């Protein structure tokens, strides 16, 4: 078990040769080497912020478990901050303060980094507004980038500087640094105002509809600003087979960018060549006043539409859910030809310490006389009473 020197400390690395990304053969030590190469940028996204530990202890092909509480056995130089939850409970969460702490959480199995949008100096008032652009199945990447540009315009029109980055997954992130003067509820309201204004300006491209079965195009997800929600931070490696990185960009780079071009193998060289495009982010904190005024002026959100949806399965793992969907389709062959890609709703739901999968089917494109009724679930996993592996 080698020790690595970082920030004047020795960080113990356990199982350095453990393969984290089987497709590319990247090991835990490779992942640590990546984070050392982009350390300043990665720390800019997490330093001083409590974070949830999302641990892939068996590599990215197995599901992660979430750990809010800092491990009881930890070096005395690991900082923590106590966060309180709506349930009335609280937990001391890890606060990464330097490269040593960053590498320590990576050694625990954290592939991506998931900080809260607050700093320890004020845990009640966020200093980031985060827009997560989430395309529904079948939406081309170029449409995601168009919606990113509209999001930038909406933020700029209301006094905020927008900072773009790839999500490292299917979508795109747009951040704005804000003055830590407003509550979580205010920040979420401001983000929802952005989403609804983006939809108004680009009605064929974007949606702010909360219910998944009502969405089209690119969902402008404002709920990532709710209390206790986290987003993968800048320079986070994502748990996808090709080890993509959530990479900060300049706006000049956004048109035509390809998310697959930014990986653990390519981003260190990019970082060494051009530095961090978000280096000056903290110099541009803005006010939410304009967006909150926009929120006040907007009409109430539309009521939920009546959409014919049936639930198919609740499973511990996604592959089990998709297998259950296959069984349901086999039992309803008359329905299958009418289903469009967006009609299959696969939801990753947060459980006690890990995610679980809910599978639903939207029957809106199926003729009424062929629509099956809600039936007993093909699988009915209860994450609250059944322990994870």
Coordinates of C-alpha atoms in Angstrom, one line a residue:
X1 CA 0.0 0.0 0.0
X2 CA 2.0 3.0 -1.2
X3 CA 1.9 6.4 0.4
X4 CA 1.6 9.5 -1.8
X5 CA 2.8 12.9 -0.7
X6 CA 0.3 15.7 -1.3
X7 CA 0.0 19.1 0.4
X8 CA 2.7 18.2 2.8
X9 CA 0.9 15.0 4.0
X10 CA 1.1 11.3 3.3
X11 CA -2.0 9.8 1.8
X12 CA -2.3 6.1 2.0
X13 CA -3.5 4.4 -1.2
X14 CA -5.1 1.0 -0.8
X15 CA -5.4 -1.4 -3.7
X16 CA -3.7 0.9 -6.1
X17 CA -4.0 -1.6 -9.0
X18 CA -7.7 -2.1 -8.6
X19 CA -9.4 -1.6 -12.0
X20 CA -12.0 1.1 -11.7
X21 CA -12.8 1.4 -15.5
X22 CA -12.7 -2.1 -17.0
X23 CA -13.1 -0.9 -20.6
X24 CA -10.0 1.2 -20.6
X25 CA -8.2 -0.6 -17.8
X26 CA -7.9 2.5 -15.7
X27 CA -6.9 1.7 -12.1
X28 CA -7.4 3.6 -8.8
X29 CA -3.8 4.8 -9.1
X30 CA -4.5 6.1 -12.6
X31 CA -7.5 8.0 -11.2
X32 CA -5.4 9.5 -8.5
X33 CA -2.8 10.5 -11.1
X34 CA -5.5 12.3 -13.1
X35 CA -6.8 14.3 -10.1
X36 CA -3.2 15.3 -9.2
X37 CA -2.8 16.6 -12.8
X38 CA -5.9 18.8 -12.6
X39 CA -5.7 19.5 -8.9
X40 CA -6.1 23.3 -8.9
X41 CA -9.2 23.2 -11.1
X42 CA -10.7 20.3 -9.3
X43 CA -10.2 21.9 -5.9
X44 CA -11.7 25.1 -7.2
X45 CA -15.0 23.2 -7.6
X46 CA -15.0 21.5 -4.2
X47 CA -12.7 23.3 -1.7
X48 CA -14.5 24.4 1.4
X49 CA -17.7 22.7 0.5
X50 CA -19.2 19.7 2.3
X51 CA -19.7 16.8 -0.1
X52 CA -21.5 13.5 -0.3
X53 CA -19.2 10.5 -0.8
X54 CA -20.4 8.6 -3.8
X55 CA -18.3 5.4 -3.6
X56 CA -17.6 2.9 -6.3
X57 CA -15.8 0.4 -4.2
X58 CA -16.1 -2.3 -6.9
X59 CA -15.5 -0.1 -10.0
X60 CA -17.9 1.8 -12.2
X61 CA -19.7 -1.3 -13.5
X62 CA -21.2 -1.9 -10.1
X63 CA -23.5 0.6 -8.6
X64 CA -22.3 3.2 -6.1
X65 CA -23.4 3.7 -2.5
X66 CA -23.9 7.1 -1.0
X67 CA -22.3 8.1 2.3
X68 CA -23.2 11.3 3.9
X69 CA -21.4 10.8 7.1
X70 CA -17.6 11.1 7.1
X71 CA -16.0 7.8 8.0
X72 CA -15.3 7.5 11.7
X73 CA -11.8 6.3 11.0
X74 CA -10.2 9.2 9.1
X75 CA -7.0 11.2 9.4
X76 CA -7.2 14.1 11.8
X77 CA -6.5 16.5 9.0
X78 CA -9.8 15.7 7.2
X79 CA -12.2 18.5 7.9
X80 CA -16.0 18.0 8.4
X81 CA -19.1 20.2 8.5
X82 CA -22.4 19.3 10.1
X83 CA -25.4 19.5 7.8
X84 CA -28.9 19.2 9.0
X85 CA -31.6 17.4 7.0
X86 CA -35.4 17.8 6.7
X87 CA -35.8 14.5 8.5
X88 CA -34.4 16.1 11.7
X89 CA -31.2 14.2 11.5
X90 CA -27.7 15.6 10.8
X91 CA -24.4 14.3 9.6
X92 CA -20.8 15.5 9.6
X93 CA -19.9 15.5 5.9
X94 CA -16.3 15.6 4.5
X95 CA -15.0 19.0 3.5
X96 CA -12.1 18.8 1.0
X97 CA -9.6 21.5 1.7
X98 CA -6.5 20.5 -0.1
X99 CA -5.0 18.0 -2.5
X100 CA -4.4 15.5 0.3
X101 CA -8.0 15.5 1.2
X102 CA -9.0 15.2 -2.4
X103 CA -6.8 12.2 -3.0
X104 CA -8.1 10.7 0.3
X105 CA -11.7 10.7 -0.9
X106 CA -10.6 9.3 -4.3
X107 CA -8.9 6.4 -2.5
X108 CA -12.3 5.7 -0.8
X109 CA -13.7 5.0 -4.2
X110 CA -15.1 8.4 -5.1
X111 CA -14.8 8.6 -8.9
X112 CA -16.7 11.9 -9.3
X113 CA -17.0 14.6 -6.7
X114 CA -20.4 15.8 -5.4
X115 CA -20.2 18.9 -3.3
X116 CA -23.1 21.0 -2.0
X117 CA -23.5 24.5 -3.5
X118 CA -22.5 26.1 -0.1
X119 CA -19.3 26.7 1.7
X120 CA -18.6 26.0 5.4
X121 CA -18.7 29.7 6.2
X122 CA -22.4 29.8 5.5
X123 CA -24.2 26.4 5.1
X124 CA -27.6 28.0 4.7
X125 CA -26.9 30.3 1.7
X126 CA -25.6 28.9 -1.6
X127 CA -23.0 30.7 -3.7
X128 CA -23.7 28.8 -6.9
X129 CA -26.7 28.5 -9.2
X130 CA -26.6 25.3 -11.2
X131 CA -28.5 24.5 -14.4
X132 CA -28.4 20.9 -15.5
X133 CA -29.5 20.4 -19.1
X134 CA -30.9 16.9 -19.4
X135 CA -31.9 15.7 -22.9
X136 CA -34.7 13.2 -23.3
X137 CA -33.8 10.1 -25.3
X138 CA -33.3 10.8 -29.0
X139 CA -32.4 14.5 -28.7
X140 CA -29.3 15.4 -30.7
X141 CA -26.2 16.8 -29.0
X142 CA -26.4 20.0 -31.0
X143 CA -29.8 20.8 -29.5
X144 CA -28.3 20.5 -26.0
X145 CA -25.7 23.1 -27.0
X146 CA -28.3 25.4 -28.4
X147 CA -30.2 25.3 -25.1
X148 CA -27.0 26.0 -23.3
X149 CA -26.6 29.2 -25.3
X150 CA -30.1 30.3 -24.5
X151 CA -29.5 29.6 -20.8
X152 CA -26.4 31.8 -21.0
X153 CA -28.4 34.6 -22.5
X154 CA -31.1 34.4 -19.9
X155 CA -28.6 34.5 -17.1
X156 CA -26.7 37.4 -18.7
X157 CA -30.0 39.3 -19.2
X158 CA -30.5 39.1 -15.5
X159 CA -27.0 40.1 -14.4
X160 CA -25.2 36.8 -14.0
X161 CA -22.1 35.4 -15.7
X162 CA -22.6 31.9 -17.0
X163 CA -19.9 29.3 -16.9
X164 CA -20.3 26.2 -19.2
X165 CA -19.0 22.6 -18.7
X166 CA -19.8 19.2 -20.1
X167 CA -21.5 17.0 -17.6
X168 CA -19.4 14.0 -18.6
X169 CA -22.6 12.2 -19.2
X170 CA -25.6 12.8 -21.5
X171 CA -26.1 16.5 -20.7
X172 CA -24.5 19.8 -20.1
X173 CA -24.0 22.1 -17.1
X174 CA -24.2 25.9 -16.8
X175 CA -23.2 27.5 -13.5
X176 CA -23.4 31.0 -12.2
X177 CA -21.5 32.3 -9.2
X178 CA -23.8 34.2 -6.9
X179 CA -23.5 36.3 -3.7
X180 CA -24.3 34.1 -0.7
X181 CA -27.2 36.2 0.3
X182 CA -30.2 34.0 -0.5
X183 CA -31.8 30.8 0.9
X184 CA -31.9 27.5 -1.0
X185 CA -35.6 28.2 -1.7
X186 CA -34.8 31.5 -3.3
X187 CA -32.0 30.0 -5.4
X188 CA -34.3 27.2 -6.6
X189 CA -37.0 29.7 -7.4
X190 CA -34.4 31.7 -9.4
X191 CA -33.3 28.6 -11.3
X192 CA -36.9 27.6 -12.1
X193 CA -37.4 31.1 -13.5
X194 CA -34.4 30.5 -15.7
X195 CA -35.8 27.2 -16.9
X196 CA -39.2 28.7 -17.7
X197 CA -37.7 31.6 -19.5
X198 CA -35.4 29.3 -21.5
X199 CA -38.5 27.3 -22.5
X200 CA -40.4 30.5 -23.5
X201 CA -37.5 31.6 -25.7
X202 CA -36.9 28.1 -27.2
X203 CA -40.2 26.3 -27.0
X204 CA -39.3 23.7 -29.5
X205 CA -36.0 22.9 -28.0
X206 CA -36.3 23.1 -24.2
X207 CA -38.8 22.3 -21.5
X208 CA -39.2 23.1 -17.8
X209 CA -41.9 20.5 -17.3
X210 CA -41.3 18.8 -14.0
X211 CA -43.0 15.5 -14.8
X212 CA -40.8 13.3 -16.9
X213 CA -43.7 11.9 -19.0
X214 CA -44.5 15.5 -20.1
X215 CA -41.0 16.5 -21.3
X216 CA -39.7 17.0 -24.7
X217 CA -36.3 18.2 -26.0
X218 CA -33.9 19.3 -23.3
X219 CA -35.1 19.5 -19.7
X220 CA -33.7 22.5 -18.0
X221 CA -33.4 20.9 -14.6
X222 CA -33.7 23.6 -11.9
X223 CA -34.2 21.1 -9.0
X224 CA -30.5 20.5 -8.7
X225 CA -30.6 23.7 -6.6
X226 CA -32.9 22.2 -4.0
X227 CA -31.5 21.6 -0.5
X228 CA -29.4 18.5 -0.1
X229 CA -29.0 18.0 -3.9
X230 CA -25.5 17.8 -5.4
X231 CA -24.0 17.9 -8.9
X232 CA -20.7 16.4 -10.2
X233 CA -18.2 19.3 -9.9
X234 CA -15.7 20.6 -12.4
X235 CA -13.1 18.1 -13.5
X236 CA -15.0 15.2 -12.0
X237 CA -14.4 11.9 -13.7
X238 CA -17.8 10.4 -14.4
X239 CA -18.7 6.7 -13.9
X240 CA -19.2 6.0 -17.6
X241 CA -17.3 3.3 -19.5
X242 CA -14.9 5.7 -21.4
X243 CA -14.1 7.7 -18.2
X244 CA -15.3 11.0 -19.4
X245 CA -14.7 14.2 -17.5
X246 CA -17.1 17.0 -16.6
X247 CA -14.9 19.6 -18.2
X248 CA -15.1 23.4 -17.9
X249 CA -15.1 25.2 -21.3
X250 CA -15.0 28.7 -22.7
X251 CA -18.1 29.8 -24.5
X252 CA -16.1 29.9 -27.7
X253 CA -15.5 26.2 -27.3
X254 CA -19.2 25.2 -26.8
X255 CA -20.4 25.2 -30.4
X256 CA -19.3 21.9 -31.9
X257 CA -17.7 20.5 -28.7
X258 CA -17.8 16.7 -28.3
X259 CA -18.2 15.3 -24.8
X260 CA -16.4 12.1 -25.7
X261 CA -13.3 14.2 -26.4
X262 CA -12.8 15.0 -22.7
X263 CA -11.6 11.9 -20.7
X264 CA -9.1 11.0 -18.1
X265 CA -6.6 10.4 -20.9
X266 CA -7.1 13.8 -22.7
X267 CA -8.0 16.4 -20.0
X268 CA -4.6 16.5 -18.2
X269 CA -2.9 17.5 -21.4
X270 CA -5.6 20.1 -22.2
X271 CA -5.3 21.4 -18.6
X272 CA -1.5 21.7 -18.9
X273 CA -1.8 23.5 -22.2
X274 CA -4.6 26.0 -21.5
X275 CA -5.2 26.0 -17.8
X276 CA -8.7 26.2 -16.3
X277 CA -11.3 28.2 -18.2
X278 CA -13.1 28.7 -14.9
X279 CA -10.1 30.2 -13.1
X280 CA -11.7 33.6 -12.6
X281 CA -15.1 32.3 -11.7
X282 CA -14.9 33.7 -8.1
X283 CA -14.3 37.2 -9.4
X284 CA -17.9 37.4 -10.8
X285 CA -20.4 36.7 -8.1
X286 CA -23.8 38.1 -9.1
X287 CA -27.2 39.1 -7.6
X288 CA -30.4 37.0 -7.8
X289 CA -32.5 40.1 -7.7
X290 CA -33.2 40.1 -11.4
X291 CA -34.2 36.4 -11.6
X292 CA -36.4 36.6 -8.5
X293 CA -38.2 39.6 -10.1
X294 CA -38.6 37.5 -13.2
X295 CA -40.0 34.7 -11.1
X296 CA -42.6 37.1 -9.6
X297 CA -43.7 38.2 -13.1
X298 CA -44.1 34.7 -14.5
X299 CA -47.5 33.1 -14.7
X300 CA -48.1 30.1 -12.4
X301 CA -46.6 26.9 -13.8
X302 CA -49.0 24.8 -15.9
X303 CA -50.9 22.1 -14.1
X304 CA -49.8 18.5 -14.5
X305 CA -51.2 16.9 -17.6
X306 CA -53.2 13.7 -17.5
X307 CA -50.9 11.2 -19.2
X308 CA -51.6 7.5 -19.3
X309 CA -48.6 6.0 -17.5
X310 CA -48.2 2.5 -16.1
X311 CA -45.5 1.4 -13.7
X312 CA -43.6 -1.7 -14.7
X313 CA -41.0 -2.4 -12.0
X314 CA -38.9 -1.2 -9.0
X315 CA -35.6 -2.8 -8.8
X316 CA -32.3 -2.5 -7.0
X317 CA -30.2 -2.5 -10.2
X318 CA -31.0 -1.0 -13.6
X319 CA -30.3 -4.1 -15.5
X320 CA -32.9 -5.9 -13.4
X321 CA -35.4 -3.2 -14.3
X322 CA -34.7 -3.4 -18.0
X323 CA -35.1 -7.2 -17.8
X324 CA -38.5 -6.6 -16.1
X325 CA -39.4 -4.2 -18.9
X326 CA -38.5 -6.9 -21.5
X327 CA -40.9 -9.3 -19.8
X328 CA -43.7 -6.8 -19.8
X329 CA -43.2 -6.1 -23.5
X330 CA -43.2 -9.8 -24.2
X331 CA -46.6 -10.0 -22.5
X332 CA -47.9 -7.0 -24.4
X333 CA -46.6 -7.4 -28.0
X334 CA -49.5 -5.4 -29.4
X335 CA -48.3 -2.3 -27.5
X336 CA -44.6 -2.4 -28.5
X337 CA -44.9 -1.0 -32.1
X338 CA -46.5 2.2 -30.8
X339 CA -43.8 3.0 -28.2
X340 CA -41.4 5.8 -29.0
X341 CA -38.0 6.0 -27.3
X342 CA -39.2 8.7 -24.9
X343 CA -42.2 6.6 -23.8
X344 CA -40.0 4.3 -21.7
X345 CA -39.2 6.2 -18.5
X346 CA -36.2 4.9 -16.5
X347 CA -35.8 6.8 -13.3
X348 CA -32.8 6.6 -10.9
X349 CA -34.3 7.0 -7.5
X350 CA -32.4 7.9 -4.3
X351 CA -32.7 5.3 -1.6
X352 CA -31.2 5.2 1.9
X353 CA -27.6 4.8 0.8
X354 CA -27.8 4.0 -2.9
X355 CA -30.0 4.5 -6.0
X356 CA -32.7 2.2 -7.2
X357 CA -34.5 2.0 -10.5
X358 CA -38.1 2.7 -11.4
X359 CA -39.4 1.7 -14.8
X360 CA -42.6 3.2 -16.2
X361 CA -44.2 3.3 -19.7
X362 CA -46.1 6.3 -21.1
X363 CA -48.9 4.9 -23.3
X364 CA -49.9 8.2 -24.9
X365 CA -49.0 6.9 -28.4
X366 CA -50.8 3.6 -27.9
X367 CA -54.4 3.5 -29.2
X368 CA -56.8 3.6 -26.2
X369 CA -58.3 0.2 -26.9
X370 CA -54.9 -1.4 -26.7
X371 CA -53.6 0.3 -23.5
X372 CA -53.1 -2.2 -20.7
X373 CA -54.3 -1.4 -17.2
X374 CA -51.9 -1.0 -14.3
X375 CA -50.8 -4.6 -13.4
X376 CA -48.9 -6.0 -10.5
X377 CA -45.2 -4.9 -10.8
X378 CA -42.9 -7.2 -12.6
X379 CA -40.4 -6.6 -9.8
X380 CA -41.1 -4.7 -6.5
X381 CA -37.9 -3.8 -4.7
X382 CA -38.4 -1.7 -1.6
X383 CA -35.2 0.3 -0.9
X384 CA -36.4 1.2 2.6
X385 CA -36.8 -2.3 4.0
X386 CA -34.4 -4.3 1.9
X387 CA -30.6 -4.0 2.4
X388 CA -28.4 -3.4 -0.6
X389 CA -25.6 -5.8 -1.5

